[in-house]
PDB file of C-alpha atoms in Angstrom:
ATOM      1  CA  MET A 641      -1.454  23.034   1.075  1.00 51.00           C
ATOM      2  CA  ALA A 642      -4.984  22.452   2.282  1.00 65.00           C
ATOM      3  CA  ASP A 643      -5.786  19.876   4.936  1.00 76.00           C
ATOM      4  CA  LEU A 644      -7.256  16.947   3.016  1.00 78.00           C
ATOM      5  CA  THR A 645      -8.295  14.931   6.072  1.00 84.00           C
ATOM      6  CA  PRO A 646     -11.963  13.941   5.754  1.00 88.00           C
ATOM      7  CA  THR A 647     -14.421  15.245   8.344  1.00 87.00           C
ATOM      8  CA  PRO A 648     -18.140  14.703   8.999  1.00 86.00           C
ATOM      9  CA  ASN A 649     -18.803  17.966   7.140  1.00 87.00           C
ATOM     10  CA  ARG A 650     -16.503  16.903   4.290  1.00 87.00           C
ATOM     11  CA  PRO A 651     -16.622  13.090   4.076  1.00 89.00           C
ATOM     12  CA  GLY A 652     -14.193  11.153   1.943  1.00 90.00           C
ATOM     13  CA  LEU A 653     -11.044   9.093   1.865  1.00 93.00           C
ATOM     14  CA  HIS A 654      -7.478  10.354   2.267  1.00 94.00           C
ATOM     15  CA  VAL A 655      -4.307   8.289   1.800  1.00 95.00           C
ATOM     16  CA  SER A 656      -0.743   9.493   2.244  1.00 95.00           C
ATOM     17  CA  LYS A 657       2.606   7.825   1.579  1.00 95.00           C
ATOM     18  CA  PRO A 658       5.270  10.546   1.556  1.00 93.00           C
ATOM     19  CA  SER A 659       8.074   8.237   0.452  1.00 95.00           C
ATOM     20  CA  PRO A 660       8.647   4.581  -0.458  1.00 94.00           C
ATOM     21  CA  ASN A 661      10.345   4.039   2.911  1.00 95.00           C
ATOM     22  CA  THR A 662       7.499   5.263   5.114  1.00 95.00           C
ATOM     23  CA  PRO A 663       4.279   3.394   5.877  1.00 96.00           C
ATOM     24  CA  ALA A 664       1.101   4.615   4.272  1.00 97.00           C
ATOM     25  CA  THR A 665      -1.552   6.274   6.427  1.00 97.00           C
ATOM     26  CA  GLY A 666      -5.207   6.622   5.633  1.00 96.00           C
ATOM     27  CA  SER A 667      -8.418   7.993   7.043  1.00 95.00           C
ATOM     28  CA  ALA A 668     -12.017   7.752   5.927  1.00 94.00           C
ATOM     29  CA  VAL A 669     -15.247   9.403   6.990  1.00 93.00           C
ATOM     30  CA  CYS A 670     -18.574   8.506   5.411  1.00 91.00           C
ATOM     31  CA  HIS A 671     -21.670  10.683   5.336  1.00 87.00           C
ATOM     32  CA  CYS A 672     -23.440   7.858   7.237  1.00 88.00           C
ATOM     33  CA  GLY A 673     -21.174   8.563  10.223  1.00 88.00           C
ATOM     34  CA  ALA A 674     -18.692   5.677   9.868  1.00 91.00           C
ATOM     35  CA  THR A 675     -15.038   6.576  10.427  1.00 94.00           C
ATOM     36  CA  ALA A 676     -11.791   4.642  10.158  1.00 95.00           C
ATOM     37  CA  THR A 677      -8.040   5.151  10.177  1.00 96.00           C
ATOM     38  CA  ALA A 678      -5.183   2.877   9.197  1.00 97.00           C
ATOM     39  CA  THR A 679      -1.391   2.818   9.284  1.00 97.00           C
ATOM     40  CA  GLY A 680       0.751   0.543   7.161  1.00 97.00           C
ATOM     41  CA  ASP A 681       0.482  -0.336   3.502  1.00 96.00           C
ATOM     42  CA  ALA A 682      -1.632  -3.489   3.917  1.00 97.00           C
ATOM     43  CA  GLN A 683      -3.976  -1.877   6.456  1.00 98.00           C
ATOM     44  CA  VAL A 684      -4.464   1.202   4.278  1.00 97.00           C
ATOM     45  CA  ARG A 685      -5.183  -1.010   1.264  1.00 97.00           C
ATOM     46  CA  ALA A 686      -7.862  -2.801   3.321  1.00 97.00           C
ATOM     47  CA  LEU A 687      -9.290   0.552   4.461  1.00 96.00           C
ATOM     48  CA  VAL A 688      -9.598   1.746   0.850  1.00 95.00           C
ATOM     49  CA  GLU A 689     -11.196  -1.526  -0.274  1.00 94.00           C
ATOM     50  CA  GLY A 690     -13.658  -1.503   2.632  1.00 93.00           C
ATOM     51  CA  TYR A 691     -14.593   2.151   2.169  1.00 92.00           C
ATOM     52  CA  THR A 692     -15.080   1.697  -1.561  1.00 90.00           C
ATOM     53  CA  ALA A 693     -17.179  -1.445  -1.115  1.00 89.00           C
ATOM     54  CA  HIS A 694     -19.372  -0.319   1.810  1.00 88.00           C
ATOM     55  CA  HIS A 695     -19.255   3.483   2.129  1.00 86.00           C
ATOM     56  CA  GLY A 696     -18.786   6.569   0.002  1.00 75.00           C
ATOM     57  CA  PRO A 697     -19.521   5.508  -3.577  1.00 70.00           C
ATOM     58  CA  ALA A 698     -21.319   2.328  -2.423  1.00 69.00           C
ATOM     59  CA  HIS A 699     -24.080   4.390  -0.786  1.00 71.00           C
ATOM     60  CA  HIS A 700     -24.822   6.040  -4.112  1.00 64.00           C
ATOM     61  CA  ARG A 701     -25.120   2.631  -5.839  1.00 60.00           C
ATOM     62  CA  THR A 702     -27.395   1.046  -3.227  1.00 54.00           C
ATOM     63  CA  GLY A 703     -29.262   4.051  -1.866  1.00 50.00           C
ATOM     64  CA  ARG A 704     -28.244   3.288   1.754  1.00 49.00           C
TER      65      ARG A 704
END
């Protein structure tokens, strides 16, 4: 399987939760240079919400 972790050359959002009993992990890299990581279901949920609202797709909507 390919490494799906985002990088500055390949920005994006990656979330993993291998089983219901393990905490989720997430990482995000935006083309603007912002990066973030999170561990735990609630923290990963916040990471996804923040990335979606302020980075990645949000840049295309606002032109930032």
